[in-house]
């Protein structure tokens, strides 16, 4: 078995892009399995920053083939923009980008409904989506009225399916949200046109991936978002509409569970979350401000400031359990360099009772508190360190505490955004 799954163990933005980019030189194929252009995977390579939203991060390595799996939802305009951006960096996707026939397509009416539904909530109730049409396109998929990539192969069929859906969405926009209807002819014509961008990449990825596995090729699965944003296991309803967890990796790629032998959980050395919803260790104070500034915590898709807080081991252990994480990649450790004292959440206190279980009902409880252990900070720069032995003892203590609590090895440590600033243990 040669398949590795890279998964976000928190609320997304854990630095998956860098780790996928770092590891994938040893892989033949990288597969994205869920989400869409709501993701933002930032890679810094030779001082150049590249942000990918839809195309797997493996695309930066010219020997790697990249698959957009059946579980992904594709905005054809976002895809085109990304292909153009890569061309400007002299990266050609031709022959290396394969898009599953079974992936679903995001069209302007999904984006209109995403925005309308968010605007209809009060500020506290809104989910804080990225506004990329993710919820509505997955509603169509589950509701069996979605447009699939394979529909693009028959233009007449595609046109009539899109027309039918625009008319349906117009009823919702007008009668439920009291908004102006979309211009049917214009949306249909533009959408059919935009879908042609996907044509050159349409592939039969299910057989391709499985035949490559049987031929001994090394496959990497690249998750987007994070386990705590999973529609089943996350902080529902403040979640995304897909399954970033390891089960979703199988259904969204066609790789059977027994073919995956390594599941790397990417976790920041602290926590962040964009959008609304429970965040037990959030620090709305000077600590949060320092994490935000040192970690440059702004969403790479929307530019929104990320909420920041201490590392939450209750949440991380839950994430390790539901995903079957075999080892941890700990990112942005250098962000903690300046703190006199560092806190780590080890228990929650609900109605005066201590628990180490992550349960959404409990987190929403008004008598909710977090128990932290305090460690003294290392107060020196570890930026760029790439050898474990060169880390100060206090940093090693921090890492070992995480390992002991979670009973999981920290196998990769990232000490700056650059590819080379990485410790592999
Ligand atoms: P949606 O995926 O756009 O529907 O947004 C649902 C929730 O997931 C919101 O809280 C978003 O901020 C969050 N979200 C979606 N994609 C990402 C991501 O790539 N990183 C972090 N949060 C995300």
mmCIF file with all atom_site columns, C-alpha atoms and ligand atoms in Angstrom, residues 11-13 38-40 114 127-132 134-135 225 229 239-241 273-276 304, ligand 1:
data_model
loop_
_atom_site.group_PDB
_atom_site.id
_atom_site.type_symbol
_atom_site.label_atom_id
_atom_site.label_alt_id
_atom_site.label_comp_id
_atom_site.label_asym_id
_atom_site.label_entity_id
_atom_site.label_seq_id
_atom_site.pdbx_PDB_ins_code
_atom_site.Cartn_x
_atom_site.Cartn_y
_atom_site.Cartn_z
_atom_site.occupancy
_atom_site.B_iso_or_equiv
_atom_site.pdbx_formal_charge
_atom_site.auth_seq_id
_atom_site.auth_comp_id
_atom_site.auth_asym_id
_atom_site.auth_atom_id
_atom_site.pdbx_PDB_model_num
ATOM   1  C CA  . UNK A 1 11  ? -10.876 24.098 11.518 1.00 0.00 ? 11  UNK A CA  1
ATOM   2  C CA  . UNK A 1 12  ? -8.888  24.364 8.279  1.00 0.00 ? 12  UNK A CA  1
ATOM   3  C CA  . UNK A 1 13  ? -5.935  26.623 7.408  1.00 0.00 ? 13  UNK A CA  1
ATOM   4  C CA  . UNK A 1 38  ? -13.576 27.743 -0.664 1.00 0.00 ? 38  UNK A CA  1
ATOM   5  C CA  . UNK A 1 39  ? -10.147 26.285 0.176  1.00 0.00 ? 39  UNK A CA  1
ATOM   6  C CA  . UNK A 1 40  ? -6.935  28.272 0.009  1.00 0.00 ? 40  UNK A CA  1
ATOM   7  C CA  . UNK A 1 114 ? -25.180 31.049 -0.707 1.00 0.00 ? 114 UNK A CA  1
ATOM   8  C CA  . UNK A 1 127 ? -22.394 30.598 9.228  1.00 0.00 ? 127 UNK A CA  1
ATOM   9  C CA  . UNK A 1 128 ? -19.826 32.970 7.783  1.00 0.00 ? 128 UNK A CA  1
ATOM   10 C CA  . UNK A 1 129 ? -19.399 30.977 4.571  1.00 0.00 ? 129 UNK A CA  1
ATOM   11 C CA  . UNK A 1 130 ? -16.828 31.871 1.950  1.00 0.00 ? 130 UNK A CA  1
ATOM   12 C CA  . UNK A 1 131 ? -19.674 32.795 -0.414 1.00 0.00 ? 131 UNK A CA  1
ATOM   13 C CA  . UNK A 1 132 ? -18.394 30.357 -3.057 1.00 0.00 ? 132 UNK A CA  1
ATOM   14 C CA  . UNK A 1 134 ? -20.506 25.395 -1.560 1.00 0.00 ? 134 UNK A CA  1
ATOM   15 C CA  . UNK A 1 135 ? -23.644 24.692 0.528  1.00 0.00 ? 135 UNK A CA  1
ATOM   16 C CA  . UNK A 1 225 ? -10.817 22.564 5.175  1.00 0.00 ? 225 UNK A CA  1
ATOM   17 C CA  . UNK A 1 229 ? -15.641 21.726 9.740  1.00 0.00 ? 229 UNK A CA  1
ATOM   18 C CA  . UNK A 1 239 ? -19.351 23.686 9.184  1.00 0.00 ? 239 UNK A CA  1
ATOM   19 C CA  . UNK A 1 240 ? -18.710 23.294 5.494  1.00 0.00 ? 240 UNK A CA  1
ATOM   20 C CA  . UNK A 1 241 ? -21.011 21.047 3.437  1.00 0.00 ? 241 UNK A CA  1
ATOM   21 C CA  . UNK A 1 273 ? -11.005 29.416 12.738 1.00 0.00 ? 273 UNK A CA  1
ATOM   22 C CA  . UNK A 1 274 ? -12.614 31.650 10.106 1.00 0.00 ? 274 UNK A CA  1
ATOM   23 C CA  . UNK A 1 275 ? -16.337 32.229 10.124 1.00 0.00 ? 275 UNK A CA  1
ATOM   24 C CA  . UNK A 1 276 ? -18.731 31.733 13.022 1.00 0.00 ? 276 UNK A CA  1
ATOM   25 C CA  . UNK A 1 304 ? -11.038 37.697 6.489  1.00 0.00 ? 304 UNK A CA  1
HETATM 26 P P1  . LIG B 2 .   ? -18.344 27.282 3.099  1.00 0.00 ? 1   LIG B P1  1
HETATM 27 O O1  . LIG B 2 .   ? -17.452 26.097 2.981  1.00 0.00 ? 1   LIG B O1  1
HETATM 28 O O2  . LIG B 2 .   ? -17.967 28.413 2.180  1.00 0.00 ? 1   LIG B O2  1
HETATM 29 O O3  . LIG B 2 .   ? -19.794 26.924 2.981  1.00 0.00 ? 1   LIG B O3  1
HETATM 30 O O4  . LIG B 2 .   ? -18.170 27.880 4.577  1.00 0.00 ? 1   LIG B O4  1
HETATM 31 C C1  . LIG B 2 .   ? -18.594 27.172 5.731  1.00 0.00 ? 1   LIG B C1  1
HETATM 32 C C2  . LIG B 2 .   ? -17.611 27.387 6.878  1.00 0.00 ? 1   LIG B C2  1
HETATM 33 O O5  . LIG B 2 .   ? -16.371 26.762 6.571  1.00 0.00 ? 1   LIG B O5  1
HETATM 34 C C3  . LIG B 2 .   ? -17.274 28.852 7.149  1.00 0.00 ? 1   LIG B C3  1
HETATM 35 O O6  . LIG B 2 .   ? -17.058 29.012 8.541  1.00 0.00 ? 1   LIG B O6  1
HETATM 36 C C4  . LIG B 2 .   ? -15.977 29.071 6.411  1.00 0.00 ? 1   LIG B C4  1
HETATM 37 O O7  . LIG B 2 .   ? -15.206 30.115 6.955  1.00 0.00 ? 1   LIG B O7  1
HETATM 38 C C5  . LIG B 2 .   ? -15.317 27.710 6.644  1.00 0.00 ? 1   LIG B C5  1
HETATM 39 N N1  . LIG B 2 .   ? -14.344 27.375 5.602  1.00 0.00 ? 1   LIG B N1  1
HETATM 40 C C6  . LIG B 2 .   ? -14.591 26.977 4.343  1.00 0.00 ? 1   LIG B C6  1
HETATM 41 N N2  . LIG B 2 .   ? -13.444 26.736 3.691  1.00 0.00 ? 1   LIG B N2  1
HETATM 42 C C7  . LIG B 2 .   ? -12.455 26.959 4.557  1.00 0.00 ? 1   LIG B C7  1
HETATM 43 C C8  . LIG B 2 .   ? -11.027 26.839 4.487  1.00 0.00 ? 1   LIG B C8  1
HETATM 44 O O8  . LIG B 2 .   ? -10.446 26.440 3.484  1.00 0.00 ? 1   LIG B O8  1
HETATM 45 N N3  . LIG B 2 .   ? -10.356 27.159 5.614  1.00 0.00 ? 1   LIG B N3  1
HETATM 46 C C9  . LIG B 2 .   ? -10.958 27.541 6.766  1.00 0.00 ? 1   LIG B C9  1
HETATM 47 N N4  . LIG B 2 .   ? -12.282 27.665 6.878  1.00 0.00 ? 1   LIG B N4  1
HETATM 48 C C10 . LIG B 2 .   ? -13.014 27.373 5.782  1.00 0.00 ? 1   LIG B C10 1
#
